[in-house]
PDB file of C-alpha atoms in Angstrom:
ATOM      1  CA  MET A   1      14.009 -19.222  -8.853  1.00  0.00           C
ATOM      2  CA  MET A   2      12.915 -21.262  -5.790  1.00  0.00           C
ATOM      3  CA  SER A   3      11.043 -24.400  -6.506  1.00  0.00           C
ATOM      4  CA  PRO A   4       7.702 -25.285  -4.707  1.00  0.00           C
ATOM      5  CA  GLU A   5       9.411 -27.575  -2.051  1.00  0.00           C
ATOM      6  CA  GLN A   6      12.143 -24.609  -1.265  1.00  0.00           C
ATOM      7  CA  ILE A   7       9.039 -22.490  -0.652  1.00  0.00           C
ATOM      8  CA  SER A   8       7.473 -24.776   1.716  1.00  0.00           C
ATOM      9  CA  LYS A   9      10.542 -25.318   3.739  1.00  0.00           C
ATOM     10  CA  LEU A  10      11.199 -21.773   3.947  1.00  0.00           C
ATOM     11  CA  ALA A  11       7.465 -21.068   4.927  1.00  0.00           C
ATOM     12  CA  PHE A  12       7.611 -23.792   8.093  1.00  0.00           C
ATOM     13  CA  LEU A  13      11.019 -21.999   9.238  1.00  0.00           C
ATOM     14  CA  LEU A  14       9.098 -18.631   9.183  1.00  0.00           C
ATOM     15  CA  TYR A  15       5.898 -19.382  10.520  1.00  0.00           C
ATOM     16  CA  PRO A  16       6.608 -19.823  14.113  1.00  0.00           C
ATOM     17  CA  HIS A  17       8.329 -16.234  14.043  1.00  0.00           C
ATOM     18  CA  ILE A  18       5.644 -14.818  12.137  1.00  0.00           C
ATOM     19  CA  THR A  19       2.861 -16.178  14.292  1.00  0.00           C
ATOM     20  CA  LYS A  20       4.767 -16.213  17.655  1.00  0.00           C
ATOM     21  CA  THR A  21       3.270 -20.058  18.113  1.00  0.00           C
ATOM     22  CA  ALA A  22       5.529 -23.205  17.090  1.00  0.00           C
ATOM     23  CA  LEU A  23       3.990 -25.704  14.863  1.00  0.00           C
ATOM     24  CA  ASP A  24       3.067 -29.184  16.071  1.00  0.00           C
ATOM     25  CA  GLU A  25       3.358 -31.515  13.322  1.00  0.00           C
ATOM     26  CA  PRO A  26       4.229 -29.666  10.104  1.00  0.00           C
ATOM     27  CA  SER A  27       1.840 -30.035   7.431  1.00  0.00           C
ATOM     28  CA  THR A  28       1.088 -27.842   4.347  1.00  0.00           C
ATOM     29  CA  GLU A  29      -2.594 -28.060   4.967  1.00  0.00           C
ATOM     30  CA  SER A  30      -2.141 -26.380   8.564  1.00  0.00           C
ATOM     31  CA  LEU A  31      -0.027 -23.586   7.066  1.00  0.00           C
ATOM     32  CA  ALA A  32      -2.047 -22.879   4.124  1.00  0.00           C
ATOM     33  CA  SER A  33      -5.050 -22.710   6.371  1.00  0.00           C
ATOM     34  CA  ARG A  34      -3.340 -19.920   8.919  1.00  0.00           C
ATOM     35  CA  ILE A  35      -2.027 -18.018   5.756  1.00  0.00           C
ATOM     36  CA  GLN A  36      -5.882 -17.823   4.561  1.00  0.00           C
ATOM     37  CA  GLN A  37      -7.103 -16.974   7.770  1.00  0.00           C
ATOM     38  CA  ILE A  38      -4.502 -13.896   7.696  1.00  0.00           C
ATOM     39  CA  HIS A  39      -5.452 -13.458   4.465  1.00  0.00           C
ATOM     40  CA  ASN A  40      -9.062 -13.175   5.283  1.00  0.00           C
ATOM     41  CA  GLY A  41      -8.198 -10.956   7.986  1.00  0.00           C
ATOM     42  CA  LEU A  42      -6.955  -8.133   5.755  1.00  0.00           C
ATOM     43  CA  SER A  43      -8.599  -5.077   4.539  1.00  0.00           C
ATOM     44  CA  PRO A  44      -7.979  -4.348   0.808  1.00  0.00           C
ATOM     45  CA  GLU A  45      -5.867  -1.696   1.278  1.00  0.00           C
ATOM     46  CA  ASP A  46      -3.440  -3.707   3.529  1.00  0.00           C
ATOM     47  CA  GLU A  47      -3.444  -6.857   1.407  1.00  0.00           C
ATOM     48  CA  PHE A  48      -2.320  -4.262  -1.503  1.00  0.00           C
ATOM     49  CA  ALA A  49       0.152  -2.779   0.703  1.00  0.00           C
ATOM     50  CA  ALA A  50       1.658  -6.041   1.693  1.00  0.00           C
ATOM     51  CA  LYS A  51       1.561  -7.445  -2.057  1.00  0.00           C
ATOM     52  CA  VAL A  52       3.076  -4.085  -3.367  1.00  0.00           C
ATOM     53  CA  CYS A  53       5.977  -4.683  -0.695  1.00  0.00           C
ATOM     54  CA  TRP A  54       5.947  -8.619  -1.490  1.00  0.00           C
ATOM     55  CA  LEU A  55       6.632  -7.838  -5.123  1.00  0.00           C
ATOM     56  CA  GLY A  56      10.144  -6.166  -4.262  1.00  0.00           C
ATOM     57  CA  ASN A  57      10.105  -3.390  -6.913  1.00  0.00           C
ATOM     58  CA  CYS A  58       8.871  -0.692  -4.751  1.00  0.00           C
ATOM     59  CA  ALA A  59      10.946   1.977  -2.237  1.00  0.00           C
ATOM     60  CA  GLY A  60       8.180   2.490  -0.151  1.00  0.00           C
ATOM     61  CA  ILE A  61       4.525   2.864   0.416  1.00  0.00           C
ATOM     62  CA  HIS A  62       2.898   4.596   3.239  1.00  0.00           C
ATOM     63  CA  ARG A  63      -0.560   5.246   4.223  1.00  0.00           C
ATOM     64  CA  ILE A  64      -2.021   8.864   4.023  1.00  0.00           C
ATOM     65  CA  ASP A  65      -5.606   8.714   4.420  1.00  0.00           C
ATOM     66  CA  GLN A  66      -5.441   7.771   8.116  1.00  0.00           C
ATOM     67  CA  THR A  67      -7.774  10.727   9.039  1.00  0.00           C
ATOM     68  CA  PRO A  68      -9.718  10.923   5.680  1.00  0.00           C
ATOM     69  CA  MET A  69     -11.120  14.559   6.293  1.00  0.00           C
ATOM     70  CA  PRO A  70     -12.135  16.502   3.049  1.00  0.00           C
ATOM     71  CA  VAL A  71      -9.849  19.512   2.950  1.00  0.00           C
ATOM     72  CA  SER A  72     -11.549  22.486   1.125  1.00  0.00           C
ATOM     73  CA  ASP A  73      -9.493  24.591  -1.125  1.00  0.00           C
ATOM     74  CA  MET A  74     -10.743  27.388  -3.480  1.00  0.00           C
ATOM     75  CA  GLY A  75     -11.612  24.654  -6.031  1.00  0.00           C
ATOM     76  CA  GLY A  76     -13.696  22.777  -3.875  1.00  0.00           C
ATOM     77  CA  LYS A  77     -13.257  19.390  -1.686  1.00  0.00           C
ATOM     78  CA  MET A  78     -10.012  17.462  -1.967  1.00  0.00           C
ATOM     79  CA  ARG A  79      -9.772  13.716  -0.513  1.00  0.00           C
ATOM     80  CA  ALA A  80      -6.576  12.102  -0.056  1.00  0.00           C
ATOM     81  CA  PRO A  81      -6.188   8.926  -1.917  1.00  0.00           C
ATOM     82  CA  ASP A  82      -5.098   5.577   0.276  1.00  0.00           C
ATOM     83  CA  PHE A  83      -1.469   5.428  -0.326  1.00  0.00           C
ATOM     84  CA  ILE A  84       1.497   7.510  -1.794  1.00  0.00           C
ATOM     85  CA  ALA A  85       3.857   4.520  -2.971  1.00  0.00           C
ATOM     86  CA  PHE A  86       7.377   4.874  -4.682  1.00  0.00           C
ATOM     87  CA  PRO A  87       7.847   2.382  -7.437  1.00  0.00           C
ATOM     88  CA  VAL A  88      11.173   1.903  -8.679  1.00  0.00           C
ATOM     89  CA  VAL A  89      11.263   3.036 -12.293  1.00  0.00           C
ATOM     90  CA  GLY A  90      14.578   2.848 -14.342  1.00  0.00           C
ATOM     91  CA  GLY A  91      16.218   2.439 -11.183  1.00  0.00           C
ATOM     92  CA  VAL A  92      14.457   5.865  -9.671  1.00  0.00           C
ATOM     93  CA  PRO A  93      11.702   5.714  -6.872  1.00  0.00           C
ATOM     94  CA  LEU A  94       8.950   7.727  -8.695  1.00  0.00           C
ATOM     95  CA  PRO A  95       6.047   8.636  -6.171  1.00  0.00           C
ATOM     96  CA  VAL A  96       2.678   8.099  -7.352  1.00  0.00           C
ATOM     97  CA  LEU A  97      -0.790   8.737  -5.430  1.00  0.00           C
ATOM     98  CA  ILE A  98      -2.784   5.243  -5.106  1.00  0.00           C
ATOM     99  CA  GLU A  99      -6.804   4.880  -4.234  1.00  0.00           C
ATOM    100  CA  VAL A 100      -7.372   1.081  -3.455  1.00  0.00           C
ATOM    101  CA  LYS A 101     -11.092  -0.362  -4.330  1.00  0.00           C
ATOM    102  CA  SER A 102     -12.441  -3.966  -3.662  1.00  0.00           C
ATOM    103  CA  HIS A 103     -15.598  -4.763  -5.914  1.00  0.00           C
ATOM    104  CA  HIS A 104     -16.529  -7.863  -7.030  1.00  0.00           C
ATOM    105  CA  GLU A 105     -18.341  -7.177  -9.865  1.00  0.00           C
ATOM    106  CA  ASP A 106     -16.860  -6.759 -13.376  1.00  0.00           C
ATOM    107  CA  LYS A 107     -17.451  -2.895 -13.264  1.00  0.00           C
ATOM    108  CA  LEU A 108     -16.503  -0.065 -10.951  1.00  0.00           C
ATOM    109  CA  ASP A 109     -18.162   2.936 -10.545  1.00  0.00           C
ATOM    110  CA  PHE A 110     -17.461   6.135  -9.310  1.00  0.00           C
ATOM    111  CA  GLY A 111     -19.635   9.448  -8.093  1.00  0.00           C
ATOM    112  CA  GLU A 112     -18.200  12.574  -9.816  1.00  0.00           C
ATOM    113  CA  ALA A 113     -17.765  14.301  -6.535  1.00  0.00           C
ATOM    114  CA  TYR A 114     -15.741  11.844  -4.937  1.00  0.00           C
ATOM    115  CA  LEU A 115     -13.487  11.122  -7.982  1.00  0.00           C
ATOM    116  CA  SER A 116     -13.133  14.611  -8.437  1.00  0.00           C
ATOM    117  CA  SER A 117     -11.970  15.177  -4.965  1.00  0.00           C
ATOM    118  CA  LEU A 118      -9.279  12.928  -5.619  1.00  0.00           C
ATOM    119  CA  ARG A 119      -8.242  14.150  -8.838  1.00  0.00           C
ATOM    120  CA  ARG A 120      -8.049  17.681  -7.294  1.00  0.00           C
ATOM    121  CA  PHE A 121      -5.770  16.106  -4.484  1.00  0.00           C
ATOM    122  CA  ALA A 122      -3.571  14.801  -7.281  1.00  0.00           C
ATOM    123  CA  GLU A 123      -3.643  17.998  -9.124  1.00  0.00           C
ATOM    124  CA  ARG A 124      -2.446  19.967  -5.920  1.00  0.00           C
ATOM    125  CA  THR A 125       0.248  17.584  -5.038  1.00  0.00           C
ATOM    126  CA  ASN A 126       1.502  17.370  -8.908  1.00  0.00           C
ATOM    127  CA  LEU A 127       1.641  13.260  -8.559  1.00  0.00           C
ATOM    128  CA  PRO A 128       0.215  11.114 -11.079  1.00  0.00           C
ATOM    129  CA  LEU A 129      -3.282   9.168  -9.217  1.00  0.00           C
ATOM    130  CA  LEU A 130      -3.562   5.343  -9.875  1.00  0.00           C
ATOM    131  CA  VAL A 131      -6.491   3.107  -8.685  1.00  0.00           C
ATOM    132  CA  ALA A 132      -5.786  -0.353  -7.362  1.00  0.00           C
ATOM    133  CA  TRP A 133      -8.991  -2.633  -8.105  1.00  0.00           C
ATOM    134  CA  ARG A 134      -9.552  -5.850  -6.242  1.00  0.00           C
ATOM    135  CA  CYS A 135     -12.148  -8.057  -8.260  1.00  0.00           C
ATOM    136  CA  GLY A 136     -12.573 -11.214  -6.716  1.00  0.00           C
ATOM    137  CA  GLY A 137      -8.834 -12.498  -6.606  1.00  0.00           C
ATOM    138  CA  ILE A 138      -7.610 -10.309  -9.477  1.00  0.00           C
ATOM    139  CA  TRP A 139      -5.775  -6.877  -8.601  1.00  0.00           C
ATOM    140  CA  THR A 140      -5.580  -4.318 -11.221  1.00  0.00           C
ATOM    141  CA  LEU A 141      -3.730  -0.892 -11.400  1.00  0.00           C
ATOM    142  CA  PHE A 142      -4.614   1.992 -13.768  1.00  0.00           C
ATOM    143  CA  ASP A 143      -4.299   5.560 -14.083  1.00  0.00           C
ATOM    144  CA  HIS A 144      -7.389   7.555 -13.177  1.00  0.00           C
ATOM    145  CA  ARG A 145      -7.693   9.154 -16.700  1.00  0.00           C
ATOM    146  CA  GLU A 146      -8.615   6.068 -18.017  1.00  0.00           C
ATOM    147  CA  ILE A 147     -12.253   5.951 -15.821  1.00  0.00           C
ATOM    148  CA  ALA A 148     -14.885   6.568 -18.429  1.00  0.00           C
ATOM    149  CA  ARG A 149     -18.031   9.082 -18.154  1.00  0.00           C
ATOM    150  CA  ASN A 150     -21.041   6.713 -17.778  1.00  0.00           C
ATOM    151  CA  VAL A 151     -24.485   8.394 -17.652  1.00  0.00           C
ATOM    152  CA  THR A 152     -24.901   9.568 -13.886  1.00  0.00           C
ATOM    153  CA  ALA A 153     -21.089   8.534 -12.747  1.00  0.00           C
ATOM    154  CA  TYR A 154     -17.800   7.188 -13.611  1.00  0.00           C
ATOM    155  CA  ARG A 155     -17.074   3.597 -14.622  1.00  0.00           C
ATOM    156  CA  MET A 156     -14.310   1.548 -15.278  1.00  0.00           C
ATOM    157  CA  THR A 157     -14.760  -2.230 -16.601  1.00  0.00           C
ATOM    158  CA  LEU A 158     -12.610  -4.859 -15.477  1.00  0.00           C
ATOM    159  CA  MET A 159     -11.729  -5.969 -19.179  1.00  0.00           C
ATOM    160  CA  ASP A 160     -10.499  -2.224 -19.485  1.00  0.00           C
ATOM    161  CA  ALA A 161      -8.933  -2.125 -16.319  1.00  0.00           C
ATOM    162  CA  MET A 162      -7.073  -5.126 -17.280  1.00  0.00           C
ATOM    163  CA  ARG A 163      -5.613  -3.831 -20.554  1.00  0.00           C
TER     164      ARG A 163
END
């Protein structure tokens, strides 16, 4: 495991290659500020994909919703989730579909038509559907079947997502 000092040294070595600019006077504050600017410019989907890659236990993650057009089939409309990913489980890549959400309240609501269209896509491809939810600075990842029916829609609470 790397110490904070080793991580800082490595970050300063990588910084010019990432930003294509040299540091005039290396400082932790300037590097942290630049990283925060980059982070603020990321969409939730890009942030999620970057975090999955940084964790290093995924053989690949690919966007599949580049042209998010609903596809009709005999059972209704289908919507492609954001990603297909291949986390390594027991040494073997396991394909899963992932829909990314960002919502800063402690509950996440889904309309019935929206959730059904994602579920239909997962059923037709015979792949598990997961939901990645960023709530503030916390990321959770849960199975779509855990989303509970509410009065007018479907809902997941942050506490349930963390379980």
